[in-house]
CSV table of C-alpha atoms in Angstrom, one decimal:
chain,number,residue,atom,x,y,z
T,240,MET,CA,9.9,9.9,9.2
T,241,LYS,CA,13.3,10.6,11.0
T,242,SER,CA,15.7,13.1,9.4
T,243,CYS,CA,19.0,11.4,8.5
T,244,TYR,CA,22.5,12.0,7.1
T,245,ASP,CA,23.1,11.1,3.5
T,246,THR,CA,26.4,9.2,4.0
T,247,ASP,CA,28.0,10.8,0.5
T,248,SER,CA,28.3,14.1,1.7
T,249,GLY,CA,27.8,13.9,5.5
T,250,MET,CA,25.4,16.6,5.5
T,251,ARG,CA,21.7,16.3,6.9
T,252,LYS,CA,19.4,15.9,4.2
T,253,THR,CA,15.7,15.3,3.9
T,254,ILE,CA,14.9,11.8,2.4
T,255,GLU,CA,12.9,12.2,-0.6
T,256,PHE,CA,11.1,8.9,-2.2
T,257,SER,CA,8.5,8.9,-5.0
T,258,ASP,CA,7.2,5.6,-4.8
T,259,TYR,CA,4.6,4.6,-2.3
T,260,CYS,CA,3.6,1.5,-3.8
T,261,ALA,CA,5.8,-1.2,-5.1
T,262,VAL,CA,5.0,-4.8,-6.5
T,263,ILE,CA,6.9,-7.5,-4.5
T,264,THR,CA,8.4,-10.0,-6.6
T,265,SER,CA,10.4,-13.1,-5.3
T,266,GLY,CA,10.3,-11.1,-2.1
T,267,GLN,CA,12.1,-8.2,-3.3
T,268,PHE,CA,10.8,-4.7,-4.4
T,269,SER,CA,12.6,-1.5,-5.4
T,270,LEU,CA,12.0,1.9,-4.4
T,271,ILE,CA,13.5,5.4,-5.5
T,272,PHE,CA,15.5,7.1,-2.3
T,273,ASN,CA,17.0,10.4,-3.0
T,274,GLY,CA,16.8,9.9,-6.8
T,275,THR,CA,18.7,6.3,-6.8
T,276,GLN,CA,16.8,2.9,-6.9
T,277,ILE,CA,17.1,1.0,-3.7
T,278,SER,CA,16.4,-2.8,-3.5
T,279,VAL,CA,14.6,-4.2,-0.4
T,280,ASN,CA,13.9,-7.7,0.6
T,281,VAL,CA,10.8,-8.6,2.4
T,282,SER,CA,10.2,-12.0,4.3
T,283,TYR,CA,7.7,-13.2,6.8
T,284,ASN,CA,9.1,-14.4,10.1
T,285,SER,CA,6.5,-16.9,11.4
T,286,LYS,CA,7.9,-17.3,14.8
T,287,PHE,CA,7.2,-14.0,15.6
T,288,GLU,CA,4.2,-13.3,13.0
T,289,LYS,CA,5.6,-10.2,11.0
T,290,PHE,CA,7.2,-9.2,8.0
T,291,ILE,CA,10.8,-8.1,8.1
T,292,LEU,CA,12.4,-5.8,5.7
T,293,SER,CA,16.5,-5.6,5.0
T,294,SER,CA,18.2,-3.4,2.5
T,295,ILE,CA,22.0,-3.2,2.8
T,296,GLU,CA,21.9,-0.4,0.2
T,297,LEU,CA,19.7,1.6,2.2
T,298,SER,CA,21.4,1.2,5.3
T,299,GLN,CA,24.8,2.4,3.6
T,300,GLN,CA,22.9,5.2,1.8
T,301,ILE,CA,21.0,6.8,4.8
T,302,GLN,CA,22.1,7.1,8.4
T,303,ASN,CA,20.6,8.5,11.5
T,304,ILE,CA,21.3,12.0,12.3
T,305,ASP,CA,21.7,11.4,15.8
T,306,ASP,CA,25.0,9.7,17.0
T,307,ASN,CA,23.8,8.5,20.2
T,308,ASP,CA,21.0,6.4,18.2
T,309,ASP,CA,22.0,3.3,16.5
T,310,GLN,CA,18.9,2.5,15.1
T,311,THR,CA,18.9,2.6,11.0
T,312,LEU,CA,15.8,3.6,8.9
T,313,ILE,CA,15.3,-0.3,8.1
T,314,GLY,CA,15.3,-0.9,11.5
T,315,TYR,CA,12.9,1.5,12.5
T,316,LEU,CA,10.3,0.4,9.8
T,317,ASN,CA,10.8,-3.3,11.1
T,318,GLY,CA,10.2,-2.4,15.0
T,319,ALA,CA,7.2,-0.1,14.1
T,320,GLN,CA,6.0,-2.2,11.2
T,321,SER,CA,4.7,0.9,9.7
T,322,PHE,CA,3.9,-0.1,6.4
T,323,ARG,CA,1.2,-2.3,4.4
T,324,ILE,CA,1.3,-5.3,2.1
T,325,VAL,CA,-1.5,-6.7,0.0
T,326,LEU,CA,-1.0,-10.1,-0.2
T,327,GLU,CA,-1.2,-12.0,-3.5
T,328,GLY,CA,-5.1,-12.1,-4.5
T,329,ASN,CA,-6.1,-8.8,-2.8
T,330,GLN,CA,-7.6,-11.2,0.0
T,331,TYR,CA,-5.6,-10.1,3.1
T,332,VAL,CA,-3.8,-6.7,3.8
T,333,TYR,CA,-1.1,-6.6,6.6
T,334,ALA,CA,-0.6,-3.4,8.4
T,335,HIS,CA,0.9,-2.3,11.7
T,336,LYS,CA,1.4,-5.8,12.6
T,337,ASN,CA,-1.9,-7.2,11.8
T,338,PHE,CA,-4.0,-9.3,8.9
T,339,PHE,CA,-7.3,-7.6,8.1
């Protein structure tokens, strides 16, 4: 995971999160980042056949340490698709841009 600035202090800070798994309800889930509950929206883009994450809260709390790199943590996750989603009924798993 990339090192990021904490926007509250402006100091480099390790991103800590305690939840590695979350239940998605109505297209939204929550994770704990640096002790703060953050809501994340998830939607499926059928045109590009991938899931898209969005979170204003996360983008406001965590920024990249490289001022020349405009990519956010959410942007990185959406680009790399480095997450897994177990679909309802446990019939399919989405991981790294593929359904299994």
